[in-house]
Coordinates of C-alpha atoms in Angstrom, one line a residue:
X1 CA -30.8 21.9 -46.5
X2 CA -30.2 19.1 -48.2
X3 CA -28.9 18.7 -51.5
X4 CA -29.6 16.4 -54.4
X5 CA -26.7 14.0 -55.5
X6 CA -25.2 15.1 -58.4
X7 CA -26.5 13.3 -61.4
X8 CA -22.9 13.9 -63.2
X9 CA -21.2 12.1 -60.8
X10 CA -23.7 9.2 -59.3
X11 CA -25.9 6.6 -61.7
X12 CA -28.3 4.1 -60.7
X13 CA -27.2 1.5 -58.8
X14 CA -27.5 -2.3 -60.9
X15 CA -30.0 -4.7 -59.7
X16 CA -27.6 -7.9 -59.8
X17 CA -26.7 -8.8 -56.1
X18 CA -22.8 -9.2 -54.4
X19 CA -21.8 -12.6 -53.4
X20 CA -19.9 -10.9 -50.4
X21 CA -21.5 -11.4 -46.8
X22 CA -23.5 -8.9 -45.4
X23 CA -24.2 -8.3 -41.5
X24 CA -28.2 -6.7 -42.9
X25 CA -28.7 -9.0 -46.1
X26 CA -29.1 -8.3 -50.0
X27 CA -31.6 -7.5 -51.7
X28 CA -33.2 -3.9 -52.6
X29 CA -37.2 -2.4 -52.1
X30 CA -39.2 0.2 -51.7
X31 CA -40.2 2.8 -48.7
X32 CA -41.1 6.3 -48.4
X33 CA -41.1 6.7 -52.3
X34 CA -37.4 5.7 -52.5
X35 CA -35.9 2.8 -53.3
X36 CA -32.7 1.4 -51.7
X37 CA -30.4 -1.2 -52.9
X38 CA -28.6 -3.5 -50.4
X39 CA -24.7 -4.0 -50.2
X40 CA -23.1 -2.3 -52.5
X41 CA -19.5 -0.6 -52.8
X42 CA -18.9 2.8 -53.6
X43 CA -17.5 1.9 -56.8
X44 CA -21.0 0.8 -58.0
X45 CA -22.8 4.6 -56.9
X46 CA -20.2 7.0 -58.2
X47 CA -19.0 7.0 -62.1
X48 CA -16.1 9.2 -62.7
X49 CA -13.9 11.4 -60.1
X50 CA -15.0 14.6 -58.7
X51 CA -13.3 17.2 -59.6
X52 CA -11.1 18.0 -56.3
X53 CA -10.8 15.0 -55.5
X54 CA -7.4 13.1 -55.5
X55 CA -6.5 9.6 -57.0
X56 CA -5.9 8.4 -53.7
X57 CA -9.0 9.7 -51.7
X58 CA -10.9 8.4 -55.0
X59 CA -8.9 4.8 -54.7
X60 CA -9.7 4.5 -50.9
X61 CA -13.5 5.4 -51.1
X62 CA -14.5 3.1 -53.4
X63 CA -13.2 0.5 -51.2
X64 CA -16.5 1.6 -49.0
X65 CA -18.9 -0.5 -48.7
X66 CA -22.2 1.4 -48.5
X67 CA -24.5 -0.9 -46.3
X68 CA -27.9 0.5 -48.4
X69 CA -28.2 3.0 -51.2
X70 CA -30.8 5.2 -51.1
X71 CA -32.7 6.5 -54.6
X72 CA -35.9 8.7 -55.3
X73 CA -38.1 5.6 -56.6
X74 CA -37.6 4.6 -60.0
X75 CA -34.1 5.1 -61.8
X76 CA -32.5 8.2 -60.8
X77 CA -29.3 8.8 -59.4
X78 CA -28.4 7.7 -55.8
X79 CA -29.6 10.0 -53.3
X80 CA -27.0 8.9 -49.7
X81 CA -25.2 6.2 -48.5
X82 CA -26.2 4.4 -45.8
X83 CA -23.3 2.5 -43.3
X84 CA -23.6 0.3 -40.4
X85 CA -20.9 -0.3 -38.0
X86 CA -19.5 -2.0 -34.9
X87 CA -17.4 -0.3 -32.8
X88 CA -15.4 -2.5 -31.9
X89 CA -14.7 -4.1 -34.8
X90 CA -13.2 -0.5 -36.3
X91 CA -10.3 -0.9 -37.6
X92 CA -7.1 1.8 -36.9
X93 CA -7.0 3.6 -40.0
X94 CA -10.5 3.9 -39.8
X95 CA -11.1 7.1 -39.7
X96 CA -8.5 8.3 -41.9
X97 CA -11.1 6.1 -44.2
X98 CA -14.2 8.0 -42.7
X99 CA -12.8 11.3 -44.0
X100 CA -12.0 10.1 -47.4
X101 CA -15.3 8.5 -48.2
X102 CA -17.2 11.8 -46.6
X103 CA -14.7 13.9 -49.0
X104 CA -15.7 12.2 -52.2
X105 CA -18.8 11.8 -51.5
X106 CA -19.6 15.0 -50.6
X107 CA -17.7 16.7 -53.5
X108 CA -20.2 14.1 -56.1
X109 CA -22.9 15.7 -54.2
X110 CA -23.8 11.8 -52.7
X111 CA -25.2 12.0 -48.8
X112 CA -24.0 10.0 -46.7
X113 CA -25.2 8.3 -42.9
X114 CA -23.0 6.8 -40.6
X115 CA -24.8 4.6 -37.3
X116 CA -21.8 3.3 -34.7
X117 CA -23.7 0.4 -33.1
X118 CA -23.3 -3.2 -32.8
X119 CA -26.4 -4.1 -31.1
X120 CA -28.7 -2.4 -34.5
X121 CA -26.6 -4.5 -36.5
X122 CA -29.5 -7.0 -36.3
X123 CA -32.4 -4.2 -36.7
X124 CA -30.6 -2.0 -39.5
X125 CA -33.4 -2.5 -42.1
X126 CA -35.6 -1.3 -39.7
X127 CA -33.9 1.7 -38.9
X128 CA -33.3 2.5 -42.7
X129 CA -37.4 1.9 -43.2
X130 CA -37.8 4.2 -39.9
X131 CA -35.6 7.3 -41.9
X132 CA -37.2 7.0 -45.5
X133 CA -40.7 6.9 -43.2
X134 CA -40.0 10.4 -41.3
X135 CA -38.4 11.7 -44.3
X136 CA -41.6 10.7 -46.1
X137 CA -43.7 12.7 -44.0
X138 CA -41.2 15.4 -43.9
X139 CA -42.0 16.0 -47.6
X140 CA -45.8 16.0 -47.2
X141 CA -46.1 18.3 -44.0
X142 CA -43.3 20.5 -45.4
X143 CA -41.9 20.2 -42.1
X144 CA -38.4 21.6 -41.2
X145 CA -36.4 18.3 -39.2
X146 CA -37.6 17.8 -36.1
X147 CA -39.8 20.8 -36.0
X148 CA -43.8 21.1 -36.9
X149 CA -45.7 23.5 -39.0
X150 CA -48.4 24.7 -38.7
X151 CA -49.6 23.1 -35.5
X152 CA -49.1 19.6 -36.9
X153 CA -47.1 17.5 -34.4
X154 CA -43.2 15.8 -36.0
X155 CA -42.7 12.6 -37.1
X156 CA -41.4 11.7 -34.3
X157 CA -44.0 13.2 -31.5
X158 CA -47.8 11.6 -32.9
X159 CA -49.5 10.5 -30.5
X160 CA -51.2 6.5 -31.1
X161 CA -52.4 3.3 -29.3
X162 CA -48.8 1.7 -28.2
X163 CA -48.4 -2.5 -28.3
X164 CA -49.2 -2.6 -24.9
X165 CA -52.1 -0.3 -25.3
X166 CA -51.4 3.4 -23.9
X167 CA -51.5 6.3 -25.8
X168 CA -47.8 7.5 -26.5
X169 CA -45.9 8.3 -29.1
X170 CA -45.5 5.7 -32.5
X171 CA -43.1 6.6 -34.3
X172 CA -40.5 6.7 -31.0
X173 CA -38.0 3.7 -31.9
X174 CA -37.5 3.0 -28.4
X175 CA -41.5 2.2 -27.5
X176 CA -40.9 -1.7 -27.8
X177 CA -38.1 -1.5 -25.6
X178 CA -39.4 0.6 -22.9
X179 CA -42.6 -1.9 -22.5
X180 CA -40.4 -5.0 -22.6
X181 CA -38.2 -3.3 -19.7
X182 CA -41.7 -3.3 -17.7
X183 CA -42.3 -7.0 -18.3
X184 CA -38.5 -7.7 -17.3
X185 CA -38.9 -6.2 -14.0
X186 CA -42.3 -7.7 -13.7
X187 CA -40.8 -11.2 -13.7
X188 CA -38.0 -10.3 -11.3
X189 CA -35.3 -10.2 -14.6
X190 CA -34.7 -6.7 -14.2
X191 CA -33.9 -4.0 -11.0
X192 CA -35.2 -1.0 -12.6
X193 CA -38.1 -1.3 -14.9
X194 CA -36.6 2.3 -16.6
X195 CA -34.5 2.5 -19.8
X196 CA -32.9 6.1 -18.8
X197 CA -31.2 8.2 -21.9
X198 CA -30.1 11.1 -22.5
X199 CA -28.3 12.5 -26.2
X200 CA -25.9 15.9 -27.0
X201 CA -24.8 16.9 -30.7
X202 CA -21.4 17.8 -31.2
X203 CA -20.1 20.6 -33.2
X204 CA -18.9 19.7 -36.6
X205 CA -19.2 15.6 -35.4
X206 CA -22.1 13.1 -34.8
X207 CA -25.0 13.1 -32.2
X208 CA -25.0 10.8 -29.8
X209 CA -27.5 8.9 -27.8
X210 CA -27.3 6.9 -24.8
X211 CA -29.4 4.3 -23.1
X212 CA -29.2 2.3 -20.2
X213 CA -31.3 -0.1 -17.5
X214 CA -30.6 -1.1 -14.4
X215 CA -30.3 -5.2 -14.4
X216 CA -28.6 -6.2 -11.4
X217 CA -28.3 -3.8 -8.3
X218 CA -25.2 -0.9 -10.0
X219 CA -25.0 -2.9 -12.3
X220 CA -26.7 -1.8 -16.2
X221 CA -26.8 -2.7 -19.7
X222 CA -25.9 0.5 -21.5
X223 CA -25.8 1.6 -25.1
X224 CA -24.0 4.6 -26.8
X225 CA -25.0 5.1 -30.5
X226 CA -23.0 7.9 -32.5
X227 CA -25.2 9.0 -35.9
X228 CA -23.7 11.0 -38.7
X229 CA -26.0 13.0 -41.2
X230 CA -23.5 14.4 -44.4
X231 CA -26.1 16.1 -46.9
X232 CA -28.7 13.6 -46.1
X233 CA -31.5 14.5 -43.3
X234 CA -32.9 11.4 -41.2
X235 CA -36.2 13.7 -41.1
X236 CA -35.8 14.0 -37.2
X237 CA -34.1 16.0 -35.1
X238 CA -30.4 13.9 -34.8
X239 CA -30.1 13.9 -30.9
X240 CA -33.1 12.4 -30.2
X241 CA -33.0 10.5 -33.2
X242 CA -29.1 9.3 -31.7
X243 CA -31.3 8.7 -28.0
X244 CA -34.3 6.6 -29.3
X245 CA -31.7 4.6 -31.3
X246 CA -29.8 3.8 -28.2
X247 CA -33.0 2.8 -26.0
X248 CA -33.9 0.0 -29.1
X249 CA -30.4 -0.8 -28.8
X250 CA -30.8 -1.2 -25.3
X251 CA -33.8 -3.7 -25.9
X252 CA -32.4 -5.7 -28.4
X253 CA -29.5 -6.6 -25.4
X254 CA -32.2 -7.1 -23.2
X255 CA -33.5 -10.0 -25.5
X256 CA -30.9 -11.7 -24.1
X257 CA -31.9 -12.0 -21.1
X258 CA -33.8 -15.1 -21.0
X259 CA -30.9 -17.0 -21.8
X260 CA -27.6 -15.0 -21.8
X261 CA -26.3 -12.8 -18.9
X262 CA -25.5 -9.9 -21.4
X263 CA -22.4 -7.8 -20.9
X264 CA -22.9 -5.6 -17.8
X265 CA -21.7 -2.0 -17.2
X266 CA -20.7 -0.8 -13.5
X267 CA -22.2 2.1 -12.1
X268 CA -18.4 3.6 -11.7
X269 CA -18.2 2.9 -14.9
X270 CA -21.0 5.3 -16.2
X271 CA -20.2 8.0 -13.3
X272 CA -16.9 8.1 -15.8
X273 CA -18.2 8.2 -19.1
X274 CA -20.5 10.8 -17.6
X275 CA -17.6 13.2 -16.3
X276 CA -15.9 12.7 -19.4
X277 CA -18.8 13.9 -20.9
X278 CA -19.0 16.8 -19.0
X279 CA -15.2 17.8 -19.6
X280 CA -16.1 18.1 -23.2
X281 CA -19.0 20.4 -23.4
X282 CA -17.5 23.3 -25.0
X283 CA -17.2 21.1 -28.2
X284 CA -21.2 21.1 -28.0
X285 CA -23.3 22.2 -30.4
X286 CA -26.4 23.0 -27.7
X287 CA -25.8 23.5 -24.0
X288 CA -25.8 20.1 -22.1
X289 CA -29.6 19.1 -21.2
X290 CA -28.6 16.5 -18.6
X291 CA -27.2 18.2 -15.3
X292 CA -29.2 15.6 -13.4
X293 CA -28.6 12.5 -14.7
X294 CA -26.0 11.0 -12.1
X295 CA -24.8 7.5 -11.3
X296 CA -24.3 8.3 -7.8

């Protein structure tokens, strides 16, 4: 069950904007019955230290930058903070800071979602809008996250007309990337027209999605996306969502093809990544469903 923010701990975020640079811009918008402020520090959201939180945890967490702060529409308290991170730019003590921020947010009743992928930074707002649309659908249909109610499809499984004219899942975030890969293959930019993916969910950890497409023989664009959800549902199955995001991330990388050769991963490197995943199968929240995948 998703917890609501504790109004004694959180407060409406002022609309005034900071001059600090942000990878996702600085404005506010409404979507799916939510009001969203962009680019705030946690200190603008929490107004007093929750019980059980040490002074060190409190002072460390307040410095956390939130790319988005989600409220119910109107001027109610904040429901969740959302962050997008480039894993290649994380500092050495980032995991410790994440734990402190998570502890403080949990004590204050503030949800927290983290997306880890450099390729998603340019489309961060699109991802947030998707989450809010999925939550609105979930609320309207009383749909459990990732499930169905009374025979209705889940948000991710709604069928409709895709931009290329085919019928498919209109709320598949990777649909446009898959279509673009086919076009790139037809114009001889790719060796394989199919973006492949897999997903897992770690016990007491993130959902993780992989996606890859072979650009040159034996060499692929590969993207890994991790999604942490704490006390705030994204409205769809977390692991499947992570895989869709990984496909979307591959699509963002493929946009470089006409002008720049993207960084490619050798098949042997991907085989080692997959072997490491198999070795950690005991840490998965659900049985690994992609035993058929191979990079040999």
